[in-house]
Coordinates of C-alpha atoms in Angstrom, one line a residue:
X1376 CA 129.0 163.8 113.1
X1377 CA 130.3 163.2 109.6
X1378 CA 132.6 160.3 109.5
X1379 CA 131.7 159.1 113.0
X1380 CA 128.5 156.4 114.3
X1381 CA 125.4 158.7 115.4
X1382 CA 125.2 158.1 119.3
X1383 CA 121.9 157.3 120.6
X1384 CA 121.2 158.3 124.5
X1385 CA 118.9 155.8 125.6
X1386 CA 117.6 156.7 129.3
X1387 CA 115.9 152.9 130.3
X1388 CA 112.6 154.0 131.9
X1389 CA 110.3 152.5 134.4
X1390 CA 112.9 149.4 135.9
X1391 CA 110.0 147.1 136.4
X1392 CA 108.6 147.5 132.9
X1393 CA 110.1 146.0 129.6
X1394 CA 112.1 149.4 128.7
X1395 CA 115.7 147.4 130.2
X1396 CA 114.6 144.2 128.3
X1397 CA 113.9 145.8 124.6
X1398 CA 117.0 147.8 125.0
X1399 CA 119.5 144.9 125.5
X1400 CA 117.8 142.5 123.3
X1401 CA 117.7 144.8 120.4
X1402 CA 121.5 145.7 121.0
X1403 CA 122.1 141.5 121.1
X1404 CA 122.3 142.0 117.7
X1405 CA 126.0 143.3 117.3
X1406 CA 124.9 144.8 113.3
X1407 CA 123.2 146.8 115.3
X1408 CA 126.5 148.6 116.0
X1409 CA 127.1 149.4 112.4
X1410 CA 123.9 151.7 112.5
X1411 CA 124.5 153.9 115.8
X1412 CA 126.6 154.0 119.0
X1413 CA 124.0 153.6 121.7
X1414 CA 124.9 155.2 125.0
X1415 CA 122.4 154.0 128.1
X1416 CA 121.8 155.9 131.1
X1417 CA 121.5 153.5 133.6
X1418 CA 124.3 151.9 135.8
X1419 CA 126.3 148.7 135.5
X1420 CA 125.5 146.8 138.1
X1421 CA 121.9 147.3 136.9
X1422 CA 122.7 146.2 133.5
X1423 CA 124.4 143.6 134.1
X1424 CA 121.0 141.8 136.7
X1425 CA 118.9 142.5 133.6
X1426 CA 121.8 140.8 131.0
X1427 CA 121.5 137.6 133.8
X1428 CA 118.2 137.7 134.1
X1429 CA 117.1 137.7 130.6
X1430 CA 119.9 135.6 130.0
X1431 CA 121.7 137.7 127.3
X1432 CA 125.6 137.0 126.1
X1433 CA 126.2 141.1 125.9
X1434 CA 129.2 142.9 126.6
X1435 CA 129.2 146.5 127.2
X1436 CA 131.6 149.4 128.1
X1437 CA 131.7 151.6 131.4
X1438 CA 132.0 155.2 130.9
X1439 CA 132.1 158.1 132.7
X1440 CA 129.9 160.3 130.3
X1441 CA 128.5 160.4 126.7
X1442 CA 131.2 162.3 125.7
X1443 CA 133.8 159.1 126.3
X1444 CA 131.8 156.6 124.2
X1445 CA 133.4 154.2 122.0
X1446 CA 132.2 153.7 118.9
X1447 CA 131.6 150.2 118.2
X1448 CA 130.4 149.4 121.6
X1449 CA 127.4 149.4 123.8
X1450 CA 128.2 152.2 126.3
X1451 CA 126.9 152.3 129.7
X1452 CA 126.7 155.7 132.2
X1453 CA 126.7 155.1 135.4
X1454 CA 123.8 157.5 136.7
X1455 CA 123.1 155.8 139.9
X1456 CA 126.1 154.0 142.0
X1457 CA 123.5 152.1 144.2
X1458 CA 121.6 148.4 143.5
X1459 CA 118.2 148.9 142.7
X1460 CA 115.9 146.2 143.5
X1461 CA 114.1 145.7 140.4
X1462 CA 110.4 144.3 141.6
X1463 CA 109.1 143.3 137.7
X1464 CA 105.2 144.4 137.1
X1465 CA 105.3 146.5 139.7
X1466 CA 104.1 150.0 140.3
X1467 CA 107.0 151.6 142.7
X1468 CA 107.6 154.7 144.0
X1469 CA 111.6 153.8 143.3
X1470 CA 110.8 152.4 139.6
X1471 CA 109.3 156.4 138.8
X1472 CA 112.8 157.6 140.5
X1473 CA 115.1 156.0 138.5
X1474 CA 113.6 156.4 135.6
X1475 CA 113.8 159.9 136.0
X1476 CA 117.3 159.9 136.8
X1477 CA 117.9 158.1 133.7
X1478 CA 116.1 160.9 131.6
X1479 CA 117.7 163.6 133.3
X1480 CA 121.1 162.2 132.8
X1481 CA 120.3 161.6 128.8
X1482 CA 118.7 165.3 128.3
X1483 CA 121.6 166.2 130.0
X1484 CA 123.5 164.9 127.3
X1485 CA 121.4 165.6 124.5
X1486 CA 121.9 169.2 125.7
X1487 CA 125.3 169.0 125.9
X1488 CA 125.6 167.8 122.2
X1489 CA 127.2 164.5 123.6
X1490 CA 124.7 162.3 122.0
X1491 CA 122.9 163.3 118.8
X1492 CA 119.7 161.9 119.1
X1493 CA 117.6 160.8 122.0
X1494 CA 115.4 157.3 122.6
X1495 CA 112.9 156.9 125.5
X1496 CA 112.1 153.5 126.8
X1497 CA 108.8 153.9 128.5
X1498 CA 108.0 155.3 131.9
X1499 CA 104.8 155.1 134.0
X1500 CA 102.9 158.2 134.6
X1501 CA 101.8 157.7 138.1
X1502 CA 105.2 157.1 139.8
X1503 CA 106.8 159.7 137.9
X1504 CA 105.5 162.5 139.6
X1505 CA 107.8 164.0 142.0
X1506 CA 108.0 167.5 143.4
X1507 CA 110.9 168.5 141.6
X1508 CA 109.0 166.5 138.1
X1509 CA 105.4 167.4 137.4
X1510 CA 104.9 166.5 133.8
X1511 CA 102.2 163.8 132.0
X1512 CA 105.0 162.8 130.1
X1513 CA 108.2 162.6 128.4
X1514 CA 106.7 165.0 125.3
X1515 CA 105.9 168.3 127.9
X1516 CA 109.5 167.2 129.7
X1517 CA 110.9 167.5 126.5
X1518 CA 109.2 170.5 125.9
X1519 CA 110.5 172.0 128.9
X1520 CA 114.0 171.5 128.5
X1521 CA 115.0 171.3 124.6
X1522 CA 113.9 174.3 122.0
X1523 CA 111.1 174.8 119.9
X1524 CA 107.1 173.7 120.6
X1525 CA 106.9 169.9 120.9
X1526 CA 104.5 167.6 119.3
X1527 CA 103.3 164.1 119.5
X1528 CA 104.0 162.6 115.8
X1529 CA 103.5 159.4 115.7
X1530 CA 104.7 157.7 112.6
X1531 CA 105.2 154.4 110.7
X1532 CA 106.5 154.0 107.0
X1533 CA 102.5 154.6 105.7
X1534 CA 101.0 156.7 108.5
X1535 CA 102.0 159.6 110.6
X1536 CA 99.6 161.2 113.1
X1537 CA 99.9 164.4 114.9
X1538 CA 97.3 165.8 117.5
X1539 CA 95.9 169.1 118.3
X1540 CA 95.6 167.6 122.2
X1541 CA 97.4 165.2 123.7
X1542 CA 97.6 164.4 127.4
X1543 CA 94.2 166.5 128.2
X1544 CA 91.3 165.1 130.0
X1545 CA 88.5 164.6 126.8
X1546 CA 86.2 166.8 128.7
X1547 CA 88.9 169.8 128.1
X1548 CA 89.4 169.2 124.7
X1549 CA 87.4 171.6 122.9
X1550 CA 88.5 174.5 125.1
X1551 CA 91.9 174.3 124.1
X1552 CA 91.2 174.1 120.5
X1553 CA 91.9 177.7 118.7
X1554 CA 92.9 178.9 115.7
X1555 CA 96.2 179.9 117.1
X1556 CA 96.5 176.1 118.5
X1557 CA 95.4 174.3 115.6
X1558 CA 98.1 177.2 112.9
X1559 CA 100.9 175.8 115.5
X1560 CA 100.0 172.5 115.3
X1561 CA 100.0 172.4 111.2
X1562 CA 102.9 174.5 110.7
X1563 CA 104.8 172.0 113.4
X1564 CA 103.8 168.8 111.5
X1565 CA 104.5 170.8 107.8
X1566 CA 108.0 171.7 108.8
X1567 CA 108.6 168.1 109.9
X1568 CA 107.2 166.8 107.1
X1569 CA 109.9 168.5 104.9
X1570 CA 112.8 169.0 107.5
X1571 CA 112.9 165.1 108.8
X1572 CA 111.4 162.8 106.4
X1573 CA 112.1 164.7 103.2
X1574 CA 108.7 165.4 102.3
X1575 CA 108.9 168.7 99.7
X1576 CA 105.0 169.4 99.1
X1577 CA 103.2 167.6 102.3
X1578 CA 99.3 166.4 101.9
X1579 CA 97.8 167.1 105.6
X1580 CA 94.3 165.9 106.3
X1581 CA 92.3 167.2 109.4
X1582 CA 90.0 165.1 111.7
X1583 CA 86.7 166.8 112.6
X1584 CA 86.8 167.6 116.6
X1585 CA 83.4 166.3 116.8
X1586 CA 81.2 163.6 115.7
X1587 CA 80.4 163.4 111.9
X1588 CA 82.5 166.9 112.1
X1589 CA 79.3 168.3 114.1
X1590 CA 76.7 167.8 111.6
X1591 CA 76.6 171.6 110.7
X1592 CA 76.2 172.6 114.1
X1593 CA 73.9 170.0 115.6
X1594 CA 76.3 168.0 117.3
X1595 CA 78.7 171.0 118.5
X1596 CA 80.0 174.2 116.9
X1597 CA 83.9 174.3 117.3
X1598 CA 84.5 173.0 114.0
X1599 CA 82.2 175.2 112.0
X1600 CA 83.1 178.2 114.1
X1601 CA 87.3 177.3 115.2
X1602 CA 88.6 174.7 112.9
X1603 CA 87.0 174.9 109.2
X1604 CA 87.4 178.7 109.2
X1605 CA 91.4 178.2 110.2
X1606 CA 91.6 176.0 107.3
X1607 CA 90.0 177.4 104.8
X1608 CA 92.6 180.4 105.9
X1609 CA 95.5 177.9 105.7
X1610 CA 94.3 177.2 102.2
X1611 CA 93.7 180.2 101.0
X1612 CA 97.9 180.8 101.6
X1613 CA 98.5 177.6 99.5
X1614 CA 98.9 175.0 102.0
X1615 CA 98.0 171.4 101.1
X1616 CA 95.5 170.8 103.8
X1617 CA 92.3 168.7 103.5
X1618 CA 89.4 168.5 105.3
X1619 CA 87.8 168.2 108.2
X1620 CA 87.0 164.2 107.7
X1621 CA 84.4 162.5 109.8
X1622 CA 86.9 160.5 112.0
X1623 CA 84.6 157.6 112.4
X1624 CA 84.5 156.3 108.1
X1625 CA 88.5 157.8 107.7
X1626 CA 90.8 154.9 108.4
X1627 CA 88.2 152.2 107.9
X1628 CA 87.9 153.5 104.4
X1629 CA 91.4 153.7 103.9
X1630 CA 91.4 157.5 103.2
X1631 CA 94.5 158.4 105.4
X1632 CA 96.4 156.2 102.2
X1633 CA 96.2 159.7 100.3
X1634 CA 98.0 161.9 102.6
X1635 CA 101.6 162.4 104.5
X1636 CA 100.0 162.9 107.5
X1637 CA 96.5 163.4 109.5
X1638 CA 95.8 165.6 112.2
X1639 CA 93.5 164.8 115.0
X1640 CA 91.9 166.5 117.7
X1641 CA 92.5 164.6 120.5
X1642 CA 94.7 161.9 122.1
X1643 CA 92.5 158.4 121.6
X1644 CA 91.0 159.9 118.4
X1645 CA 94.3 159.8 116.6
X1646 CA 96.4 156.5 118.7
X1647 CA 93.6 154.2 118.6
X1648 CA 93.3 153.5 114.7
X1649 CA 97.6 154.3 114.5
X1650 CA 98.1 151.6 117.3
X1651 CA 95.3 149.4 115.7
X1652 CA 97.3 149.7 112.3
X1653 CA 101.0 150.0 112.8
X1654 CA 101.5 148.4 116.8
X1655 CA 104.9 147.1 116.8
X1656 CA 105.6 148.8 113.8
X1657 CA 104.7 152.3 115.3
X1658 CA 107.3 155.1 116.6
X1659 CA 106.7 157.8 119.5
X1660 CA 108.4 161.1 118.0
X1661 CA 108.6 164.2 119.3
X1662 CA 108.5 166.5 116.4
X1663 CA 108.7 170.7 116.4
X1664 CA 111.7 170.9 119.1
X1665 CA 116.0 171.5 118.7
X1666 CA 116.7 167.7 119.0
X1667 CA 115.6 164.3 117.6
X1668 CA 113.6 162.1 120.2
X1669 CA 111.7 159.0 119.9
X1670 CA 110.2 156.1 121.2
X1671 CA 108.6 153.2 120.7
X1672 CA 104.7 153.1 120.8
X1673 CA 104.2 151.1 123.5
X1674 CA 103.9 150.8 128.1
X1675 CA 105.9 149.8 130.5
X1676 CA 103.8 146.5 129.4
X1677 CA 103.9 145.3 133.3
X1678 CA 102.0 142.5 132.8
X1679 CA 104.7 140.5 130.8
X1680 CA 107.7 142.2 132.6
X1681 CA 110.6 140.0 133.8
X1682 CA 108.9 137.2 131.9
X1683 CA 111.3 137.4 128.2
X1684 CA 108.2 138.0 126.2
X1685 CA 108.6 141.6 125.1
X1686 CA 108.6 142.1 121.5
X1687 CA 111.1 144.4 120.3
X1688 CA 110.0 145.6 117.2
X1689 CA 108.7 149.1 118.3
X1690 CA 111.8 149.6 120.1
X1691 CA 114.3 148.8 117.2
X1692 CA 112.1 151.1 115.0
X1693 CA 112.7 153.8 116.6
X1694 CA 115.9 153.8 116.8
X1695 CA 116.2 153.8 112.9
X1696 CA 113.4 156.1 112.4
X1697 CA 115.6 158.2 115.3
X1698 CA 118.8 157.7 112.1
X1699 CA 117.0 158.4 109.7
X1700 CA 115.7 161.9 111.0
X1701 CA 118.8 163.1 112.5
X1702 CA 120.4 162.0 108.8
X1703 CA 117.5 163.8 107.2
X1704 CA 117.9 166.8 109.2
X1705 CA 121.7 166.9 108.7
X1706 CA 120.7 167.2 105.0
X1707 CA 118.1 169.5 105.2
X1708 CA 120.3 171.9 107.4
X1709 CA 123.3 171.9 104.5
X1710 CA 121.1 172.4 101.4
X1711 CA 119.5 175.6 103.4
X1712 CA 123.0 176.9 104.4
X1713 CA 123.7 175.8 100.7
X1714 CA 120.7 178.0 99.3
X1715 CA 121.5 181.0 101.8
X1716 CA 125.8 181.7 100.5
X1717 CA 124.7 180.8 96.9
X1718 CA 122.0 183.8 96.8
X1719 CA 123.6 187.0 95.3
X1720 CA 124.6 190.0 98.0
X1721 CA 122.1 193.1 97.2
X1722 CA 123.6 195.9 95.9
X1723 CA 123.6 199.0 98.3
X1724 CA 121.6 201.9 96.9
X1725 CA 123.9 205.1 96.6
X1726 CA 121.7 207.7 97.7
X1727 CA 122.2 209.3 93.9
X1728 CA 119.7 209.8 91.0
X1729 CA 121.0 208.9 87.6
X1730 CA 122.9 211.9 85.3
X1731 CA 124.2 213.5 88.1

């Protein structure tokens, strides 16, 4: 969108979580309108309890769709015409509903090419789940609906960490580890690497999938039969990828410093030490798919919801880090086109032999 603001489709999440507070009170800051036009998918009688509520001086702009934003305004899209009765802290079978309009509405968009990136405030899993929505979350949604293979990145300005698994039961884990899986996975992350953060020659370390990366076969055999074969083949095509590390000595040590990015095998393996180093500083992207989504790296945070005590920080990141990919990317997509008219047309072979 060159000469325009980048719109940002913000669908709200769970009601009775923080998602509605971190939204308005990191648009309360009107510079925040010389970075992006945000578009939320919510309605405006809800907006304007949570602005009383919260007690926020915010104006915002009715409109019908995305594609009738104004730029230099918070825009609102009315997805629902009814009241909700927001019940803060709560686990409610109306919460998961709305929050699932409010997605809809924004992939809708997203699709549509009305927005140009996507942010997800977060949702709860549980009340999600609906006959016509059977997903563990926004990332196989996503999947779903957008093209490409999605994949869980999540990323700070000194640490980005992908996974092999993500919303799979730890018992499952090794099962659906294969070379195929774990090629996918890399090759995801790579093209990210270079596509959105501008990353020409990424350094990719590997976690072991088990313990002390199975001490040789004592403690489990998947990474000396599935996941050190696989990258000794990755590097035997060139590829700049390390490992597998012992997952236990990596980040105390402060190995991960030396790399663009570390895979791991399995969901609390990789988010425990990124939320123990970056939380609040932490982003939720969804690399390897058509379309730029992120979110911040936190719950719906019941506990402190309704109460004014959410911290925006994760929330405001990732909107910038959701700029700065869709800028990167934008980039990325002219110097290719770029490189592709400047090569020189092949001359057509004739069909005759020299002399003749």
């Amino acid at each position: 969108m060159k000469g325009q603001s980048i719109k940002l489709g913000i669908s709200v999440g769970d009601l009775n979580g923080i998602g509605g507070e971190v939204i308005l009170k990191t648009f309360e800051d009107s510079r925040m309108l010389d970075f992006c036009t945000p578009v939320i998918f919510a309605s405006a009688k809800t907006i304007s309890f949570l602005l009383k509520h919260f007690d926020l001086d915010i104006n915002f702009q009715g409109v019908k769709s995305a594609d009738k934003a104004i730029h230099g305004k918070i825009n609102v899209v009315n997805v629902w015409n009814d009241n909700p009765h927001i019940k803060f802290g709560e686990e409610t079978p109306e919460g998961g509903s709305y929050a699932i309009q409010s997605l809809r509405a924004a992939v809708d968009a997203l699709k549509k090419d009305q927005v140009d990136a996507l942010i997800t405030a977060p949702i709860n899993k549980a009340n999600i789940q609906a006959e016509d929505f059977k997903f563990p979350g926004h990332t196989d949604f996503l999947n779903q609906e957008l093209a490409g293979n999605s994949l869980m990145f999540m990323v700070s300005e000194k640490l980005k960490v992908g996974l092999l698994t993500d919303h799979v039961p730890v018992k499952n884990v090794s099962d659906k580890i294969t070379e195929e899986l774990i090629r996918r996975k890399f090759q995801t992350i790579h093209h990210s690497l270079v596509q959105d953060f501008g990353i020409r020659k990424p350094k990719i370390a590997f976690l072991g999938i088990n313990p002390h990366v199975g001490d040789n076969g004592v403690i489990g055999k998947e990474d000396d039969e599935v996941l050190i074969p696989t990258l000794e083949s990755l590097r035997d095509k060139g590829h700049l990828c390390y490992g597998p590390y012992a997952a236990d000595s990596f980040f105390g040590s402060g190995n991960y410093k030396n790399f663009d990015a570390i895979i791991a095998a399995y969901h609390d393996q990789g988010l425990i030490p990124f939320k123990t180093l970056a939380f609040g500083k932490g982003v939720n992207y969804t690399a390897g798919l058509n379309k730029v989504r992120t979110s911040p790296d936190h719950g719906t945070a019941f506990e402190i919801a309704g109460k004014g005590e959410a911290d925006i920080g994760s929330f405001k990141e990732a909107v910038f880090v959701a700029l700065d990919i869709y800028k990167k990317r934008s980039e990325y997509e002219e110097l290719i086109e770029n490189v592709l008219q400047k090569q020189p047309r092949k001359k057509q072979f004739s069909g005759r032999s020299r002399g003749k």
